[in-house]
Amino acid sequence: MDLSLTPRETAFQREVRRWLRRNLPKRARGSELTEFGDPKRIAELKAWQKTLYEAGYLAIGWPREYGGRADPGSDRRDLLMRQTIVSEEMVKAHAPSVIGMMGVQMVGPTLMQHGTEAQKKRFLPSMLTAEEIWCQGYSEPGSGSDLASLKTRAELVGDFFTVNGQKVWTSNAQFADWMFCLARTDPNVPKHRGISYLLIDMRSPGITVRPLVQMTGDRGFNEVFFEEVRVPRENLVGDLHQGWQVANATLSHERNMLGSTTRTQQMFQGLLHAARTHRRNGKPVSVDPVIRQRLADLAIRVESMRYHSYRQLTDLLRGRSAGIAASVNKLVSTELNHAICTLALEVLGSYGPLERKSRYVVDRGIWPYEFMFTLGLIIGGGTSQIQKNIIAERGLGMPKGG
Ligand SMILES: Cc1cc2nc3c(=O)[nH]c(=O)nc-3n(C[C@H](O)[C@H](O)[C@H](O)COP(=O)(O)OP(=O)(O)OC[C@H]3O[C@@H](n4cnc5c(N)ncnc54)[C@H](O)[C@@H]3O)c2cc1C
């Protein structure tokens, strides 16, 4: 594994750093609160994604014809390294996250693999500019970990599917333009074989979105009801009844997205800052030997994760399969993020749980918020227990549990 940057990559890193210094939105620094219920914040984040895209820093490896920066003769290593450098620099600059992540990192790469040419041309460019935001319609009441048991029905008659049923925990559905959705198209075959993957316009008649309030207080996810919703056949991705394979491609992209090393590094930097600046008995909390021990333990875990991601990058550059790496990333990073927030609350002592609006709030109330939010991410995208099952069965070849 070669951890050094080439002179060309170092020059690109400098260019990105300079660009971020000039273009970062004013309220970016330290404002990682998701606030998905706030329309003003949504508009700001859309504008930020568009700026980032127009500067050439988003989806660098996508083919140019779909809005990316790659030409047929482009060097794969160069493209991958550029995207990695941008991600790392964004973390260091505390840049806001990309609001259209479910498009750019989940359904986009899935369409590249399984979509028709018309679907790629229609949907990929607008994902990058944040003109169209996507949500994921997988989970249903009673079908979470056991996703293949889903009951939402899509009946194909002529050129249209008619969709009836319900999804739940649908993040961002309250402002999404499109949903990638799993529906049962054949109820008479074993459960994995009768599912299809559909792209549904969220403005279609018959769709009702009802917000659910999370423990963070945000209305980040929703129930979505379908009543006689018509979906054109051309919005089917992959073959009819074969959506399970397509769904799994998206799940793997999702786990990589949730397992982002950069987010974990950013959180850890925030924790170090809190420990160095917050004082207890007249001294910074960071001088307490017990706290130092726990910080060191987390630092080691963060670094191990960073090197694991470099190993993955090396595998990618050498064309080796990622195997179950996405599940390892998802498991390790979501649990680590929550452990970082847990220690941050301890570092802040009685100031820790104070809400955003409190007079004495520290770090704008980010820590209690992230403590709750990161707990949700241990569940979302497949729980830790499910990731452990995947690692054990598919990675280590252990027998299936009962
Ligand atoms: C913040 C957040 C955002 C989300 N966003 C979306 C979204 O945008 N779109 C979407 O479709 N879904 C979304 N989800 C739903 C998420 O995918 C499900 O919550 C998750 O898959 C778990 O399903 P469940 O909630 O039905 O729990 P269950 O499947 O009922 O699991 C309950 C418990 O049993 C354990 N368990 C279940 N089966 C097994 C097993 N075989 N072996 C060991 N343990 C097991 C689980 O680990 C868990 O602890 C989101 C969830 C959260 C928390």
XYZ file of C-alpha atoms and ligand atoms in Angstrom:
455
model
C 0.000 0.000 0.000
C 1.452 3.368 -1.026
C 0.239 6.133 1.308
C 2.042 9.052 -0.318
C 0.558 11.482 -2.842
C 2.222 12.103 -6.194
C 3.332 15.723 -6.904
C 0.278 16.072 -9.192
C -2.048 14.860 -6.415
C -0.416 17.224 -3.912
C -1.016 20.121 -6.317
C -4.666 19.071 -6.680
C -4.969 18.881 -2.890
C -3.701 22.475 -2.626
C -6.151 23.602 -5.308
C -9.117 22.003 -3.456
C -8.009 23.531 -0.157
C -7.822 26.969 -1.734
C -11.212 26.561 -3.398
C -12.850 25.473 -0.143
C -11.364 28.443 1.728
C -12.943 30.783 -0.825
C -16.260 29.053 -1.381
C -17.363 27.486 1.896
C -20.807 28.814 2.872
C -20.610 31.313 5.734
C -22.460 29.273 8.295
C -20.704 26.036 7.352
C -18.102 25.790 10.085
C -19.296 23.658 12.936
C -22.862 23.604 11.642
C -23.267 19.937 10.991
C -26.774 19.837 12.430
C -28.930 18.148 9.842
C -32.096 20.196 10.469
C -33.853 18.404 7.658
C -37.185 19.888 8.596
C -35.958 23.411 7.848
C -36.739 24.500 4.234
C -34.157 27.302 4.394
C -31.441 24.844 5.373
C -32.526 22.458 2.572
C -32.253 25.277 0.017
C -28.789 26.221 1.357
C -27.562 22.647 1.156
C -28.900 22.242 -2.405
C -27.079 25.411 -3.438
C -23.878 24.139 -1.791
C -24.071 20.806 -3.668
C -24.579 22.642 -6.974
C -21.557 24.887 -6.302
C -19.439 21.859 -5.424
C -20.574 20.078 -8.571
C -19.988 23.047 -10.858
C -16.459 23.394 -9.496
C -15.851 19.815 -10.670
C -15.492 18.212 -7.254
C -18.495 15.864 -7.202
C -18.736 12.470 -8.930
C -15.334 12.952 -10.529
C -15.261 9.298 -11.629
C -18.648 9.330 -13.400
C -18.615 9.376 -17.216
C -18.853 12.890 -18.639
C -21.993 12.057 -20.647
C -23.873 11.514 -17.341
C -22.550 14.662 -15.703
C -19.241 13.338 -14.333
C -15.659 14.242 -15.232
C -14.349 10.942 -16.645
C -13.543 10.554 -20.347
C -13.048 7.174 -22.026
C -9.241 7.414 -21.767
C -9.140 8.831 -18.196
C -6.754 7.273 -15.697
C -8.837 5.364 -13.116
C -6.298 5.826 -10.336
C -6.205 9.568 -10.940
C -10.014 9.881 -10.771
C -10.281 7.799 -7.598
C -7.457 9.662 -5.885
C -8.998 13.022 -6.793
C -12.362 12.046 -5.300
C -10.641 10.773 -2.154
C -8.651 13.998 -1.803
C -11.826 16.096 -2.182
C -13.602 14.043 0.537
C -10.680 14.421 2.916
C -10.311 18.145 2.316
C -14.029 18.681 2.832
C -13.757 17.079 6.248
C -10.750 19.163 7.204
C -12.600 22.321 6.127
C -15.787 21.288 8.027
C -17.715 21.597 4.772
C -21.447 20.827 4.940
C -22.512 17.378 3.783
C -23.942 16.709 0.328
C -27.758 16.729 0.617
C -28.315 14.540 -2.452
C -26.161 11.684 -1.126
C -28.837 9.033 -1.680
C -28.781 9.970 -5.335
C -25.051 10.457 -5.799
C -23.870 7.543 -3.680
C -26.736 5.022 -3.772
C -29.111 5.067 -6.729
C -26.634 6.788 -9.082
C -24.000 4.020 -8.988
C -26.837 1.438 -9.114
C -28.227 2.959 -12.313
C -24.748 3.008 -13.785
C -24.643 -0.785 -13.232
C -28.237 -1.844 -13.884
C -30.086 1.078 -15.523
C -31.033 1.494 -19.171
C -29.268 4.124 -21.256
C -32.436 6.259 -21.164
C -32.589 6.023 -17.346
C -28.945 7.035 -17.008
C -29.374 10.041 -19.306
C -32.629 11.106 -17.642
C -31.723 10.736 -13.968
C -27.966 10.934 -13.364
C -27.187 14.589 -14.235
C -29.966 16.067 -12.076
C -28.791 14.030 -9.062
C -25.439 15.735 -9.210
C -26.786 19.275 -9.345
C -29.297 18.560 -6.512
C -32.104 19.585 -8.855
C -33.696 16.228 -8.045
C -33.365 14.708 -4.599
C -33.905 10.978 -4.001
C -35.256 8.904 -1.146
C -35.121 5.166 -0.461
C -38.371 3.181 -0.259
C -37.211 -0.162 1.142
C -38.402 -0.640 4.758
C -42.013 -1.381 5.619
C -43.835 -2.055 8.885
C -42.673 -5.628 9.646
C -40.031 -5.678 6.886
C -36.778 -4.112 8.045
C -33.979 -6.625 8.630
C -36.113 -9.177 6.801
C -36.443 -6.833 3.838
C -37.400 -9.524 1.332
C -40.706 -10.067 3.164
C -41.961 -6.652 1.930
C -45.621 -6.425 0.929
C -46.040 -3.247 -1.154
C -47.611 -4.492 -4.393
C -46.907 -3.319 -7.937
C -49.131 -4.851 -10.621
C -48.075 -4.467 -14.224
C -50.937 -3.873 -16.634
C -49.960 -2.698 -20.112
C -47.294 -0.008 -19.842
C -47.942 0.917 -16.208
C -47.439 -0.542 -12.742
C -50.114 0.213 -10.167
C -48.534 0.499 -6.709
C -50.395 -0.009 -3.409
C -48.900 -0.310 0.065
C -46.788 1.470 2.662
C -43.159 2.297 3.360
C -41.760 3.507 6.683
C -38.641 5.290 8.021
C -38.230 6.904 4.587
C -35.544 9.548 5.166
C -35.970 12.820 3.240
C -39.282 11.778 1.620
C -40.739 15.094 2.793
C -38.623 16.978 0.231
C -37.528 14.257 -2.194
C -38.511 14.424 -5.872
C -37.991 10.711 -6.591
C -37.959 7.416 -4.724
C -36.118 4.211 -5.588
C -38.573 1.668 -4.341
C -38.877 -2.089 -3.880
C -42.293 -3.609 -4.595
C -43.665 -7.124 -4.895
C -44.561 -7.878 -8.490
C -45.054 -11.637 -8.099
C -46.541 -12.872 -4.804
C -46.588 -16.532 -5.919
C -42.841 -17.290 -5.904
C -40.244 -17.490 -3.056
C -39.939 -14.026 -1.481
C -36.572 -12.963 -2.997
C -37.713 -13.768 -6.533
C -40.882 -11.695 -6.871
C -39.532 -8.199 -6.142
C -38.969 -5.366 -8.641
C -36.981 -2.114 -8.351
C -38.977 0.957 -9.435
C -38.237 4.658 -9.751
C -41.271 6.586 -8.524
C -42.031 10.270 -9.014
C -42.911 11.535 -5.523
C -45.437 13.974 -7.037
C -47.529 11.143 -8.510
C -51.206 11.204 -7.496
C -51.937 8.683 -4.710
C -48.751 9.258 -2.656
C -49.110 10.551 0.903
C -46.060 11.445 2.994
C -46.555 11.609 6.746
C -43.594 12.835 8.873
C -42.313 10.910 11.887
C -40.577 12.850 14.650
C -37.211 11.363 15.589
C -35.690 11.511 19.064
C -33.443 14.324 17.775
C -36.647 16.368 17.378
C -36.169 16.480 13.570
C -38.791 15.296 11.142
C -36.111 13.513 9.125
C -37.986 10.389 8.136
C -41.540 9.529 7.158
C -44.289 7.058 6.458
C -45.132 6.940 2.749
C -48.486 5.553 1.573
C -49.242 4.435 -2.000
C -52.814 4.276 -3.222
C -53.276 3.238 -6.865
C -50.046 5.039 -7.857
C -49.263 4.697 -11.568
C -45.600 4.172 -12.507
C -44.525 3.876 -16.163
C -42.903 0.562 -17.100
C -39.828 2.421 -18.324
C -39.076 3.245 -14.652
C -38.345 -0.411 -13.880
C -34.614 -0.935 -13.149
C -33.236 -4.355 -14.120
C -35.569 -7.168 -15.098
C -39.115 -7.646 -13.866
C -39.189 -9.692 -10.599
C -35.351 -9.500 -10.401
C -35.158 -6.392 -8.198
C -33.446 -8.199 -5.304
C -30.064 -8.176 -7.093
C -30.457 -4.492 -7.942
C -31.542 -3.745 -4.342
C -28.410 -5.419 -3.004
C -26.170 -3.338 -5.245
C -27.764 -0.212 -3.729
C -27.400 -1.624 -0.184
C -23.703 -2.152 -0.690
C -23.311 1.462 -1.900
C -25.382 2.612 1.103
C -23.119 0.788 3.561
C -20.060 2.407 2.042
C -21.743 5.799 2.296
C -22.696 5.298 5.963
C -19.232 3.886 6.641
C -17.488 7.090 5.628
C -14.113 7.466 7.346
C -14.108 11.181 6.769
C -17.201 11.777 8.906
C -15.665 9.777 11.745
C -12.413 11.746 11.559
C -14.368 14.987 11.611
C -16.267 13.911 14.722
C -13.102 12.837 16.471
C -11.479 16.206 15.749
C -14.551 17.852 17.291
C -14.206 15.680 20.391
C -10.513 16.579 20.775
C -11.390 20.250 20.477
C -14.106 19.892 23.148
C -11.713 18.051 25.497
C -8.990 20.692 25.067
C -11.241 23.713 25.482
C -13.801 22.593 28.072
C -12.493 23.060 31.617
C -13.193 21.143 34.794
C -11.765 22.222 38.188
C -9.856 24.957 36.379
C -8.064 22.612 33.947
C -8.846 21.436 30.403
C -10.667 18.098 30.557
C -8.006 16.654 28.217
C -5.436 16.536 31.054
C -7.535 14.043 33.051
C -5.674 10.684 32.772
C -8.862 8.624 32.458
C -10.180 10.862 29.667
C -6.754 10.754 27.953
C -6.841 6.961 28.050
C -10.280 6.900 26.433
C -9.280 9.502 23.842
C -6.244 7.385 22.971
C -8.430 4.295 22.604
C -10.757 6.141 20.215
C -7.798 7.661 18.318
C -6.487 4.139 17.682
C -9.903 2.983 16.434
C -10.224 6.023 14.143
C -6.739 5.465 12.715
C -7.411 1.717 12.177
C -10.537 2.655 10.284
C -8.601 5.157 8.179
C -6.025 2.517 7.231
C -8.794 0.016 6.507
C -10.238 2.554 4.062
C -6.793 3.002 2.437
C -6.552 -0.768 2.031
C -9.948 -0.700 0.347
C -8.815 2.127 -1.911
C -5.733 0.088 -2.830
C -7.970 -2.911 -3.636
C -10.135 -0.670 -5.818
C -7.103 0.775 -7.617
C -5.820 -2.737 -8.301
C -9.231 -3.957 -9.481
C -9.711 -6.396 -6.560
C -13.227 -7.143 -5.273
C -14.279 -5.254 -2.148
C -15.975 -8.399 -0.754
C -17.792 -7.676 2.504
C -15.775 -4.485 3.135
C -18.919 -2.331 2.929
C -20.448 -4.217 5.874
C -17.225 -3.903 7.888
C -17.152 -0.149 7.195
C -20.780 0.315 8.149
C -20.486 -1.699 11.366
C -17.221 -0.151 12.552
C -17.880 3.459 11.646
C -21.437 3.799 12.939
C -20.502 2.220 16.293
C -17.351 4.336 16.492
C -19.259 7.556 15.714
C -21.637 6.810 18.568
C -18.736 6.027 20.945
C -17.142 9.407 20.057
C -20.399 11.242 20.862
C -20.785 9.301 24.113
C -17.340 10.432 25.295
C -18.037 14.011 24.155
C -21.091 14.128 26.413
C -18.971 12.885 29.335
C -16.267 15.454 28.584
C -18.853 18.247 28.717
C -20.340 16.923 31.985
C -23.517 18.713 33.001
C -23.242 21.045 29.964
C -23.360 18.036 27.637
C -27.093 17.441 27.336
C -28.022 21.140 26.962
C -30.229 21.812 23.961
C -29.459 24.069 21.000
C -31.535 26.918 22.420
C -30.049 26.903 25.917
C -28.034 29.965 27.052
C -25.151 27.788 28.244
C -25.070 25.435 25.274
C -21.631 24.177 24.158
C -20.725 23.656 20.471
C -24.248 24.774 19.475
C -25.769 21.615 20.988
C -24.177 19.390 18.392
C -23.148 16.623 20.802
C -26.526 15.582 22.273
C -27.941 15.856 18.743
C -25.221 13.681 17.210
C -25.422 11.238 20.135
C -29.041 10.526 19.168
C -28.522 10.763 15.401
C -25.575 8.329 15.387
C -27.594 5.841 17.420
C -30.136 5.864 14.560
C -27.409 5.155 12.007
C -26.407 1.980 13.878
C -29.916 0.775 12.905
C -30.431 2.450 9.491
C -28.921 0.761 6.413
C -29.041 -2.626 8.184
C -28.413 -2.982 11.935
C -25.075 -3.939 13.508
C -26.407 -7.443 14.167
C -27.268 -7.855 10.468
C -23.811 -6.585 9.401
C -22.213 -9.099 11.809
C -24.303 -11.881 10.248
C -23.144 -10.833 6.760
C -19.472 -10.643 7.829
C -19.714 -14.045 9.553
C -21.572 -15.853 6.775
C -20.308 -14.232 3.572
C -16.901 -13.029 4.771
C -15.743 -15.726 7.189
C -17.769 -18.599 5.692
C -19.413 -19.478 9.010
C -22.647 -21.498 9.009
C -25.989 -19.648 8.869
C -27.675 -19.075 12.271
C -31.021 -20.731 13.001
C -32.132 6.961 11.048
C -32.774 5.925 10.177
C -32.983 6.210 8.846
C -33.589 5.246 8.024
N -33.815 5.568 6.714
C -34.422 4.673 5.909
C -34.727 5.009 4.551
O -34.440 6.115 4.100
N -35.349 4.099 3.795
C -35.665 2.861 4.271
O -36.190 2.055 3.494
N -35.425 2.504 5.552
C -34.811 3.390 6.381
N -34.557 3.057 7.701
C -35.021 1.759 8.221
C -33.900 0.778 8.511
O -33.360 0.254 7.321
C -34.491 -0.316 9.415
O -34.847 0.302 10.638
C -33.485 -1.416 9.687
O -33.229 -2.166 8.536
C -33.975 -2.370 10.811
O -35.285 -2.801 10.561
P -36.424 -2.678 11.691
O -36.424 -1.271 12.184
O -37.681 -3.197 11.100
O -35.928 -3.603 12.887
P -36.087 -5.178 12.989
O -35.697 -5.805 11.697
O -37.436 -5.475 13.532
O -34.975 -5.529 14.052
C -35.200 -5.425 15.480
C -33.950 -5.956 16.188
O -33.763 -7.354 15.894
C -32.475 -7.592 15.371
N -32.522 -8.625 14.336
C -33.460 -8.767 13.358
N -33.177 -9.808 12.558
C -32.032 -10.364 13.041
C -31.232 -11.481 12.653
N -31.526 -12.230 11.588
N -30.101 -11.750 13.373
C -29.750 -10.981 14.454
N -30.497 -9.924 14.870
C -31.613 -9.607 14.178
C -32.044 -6.256 14.774
O -30.629 -6.146 14.709
C -32.662 -5.273 15.746
O -31.821 -5.091 16.875
C -33.971 3.990 8.543
C -33.765 3.719 9.902
C -33.175 4.670 10.726
C -32.973 4.336 12.176
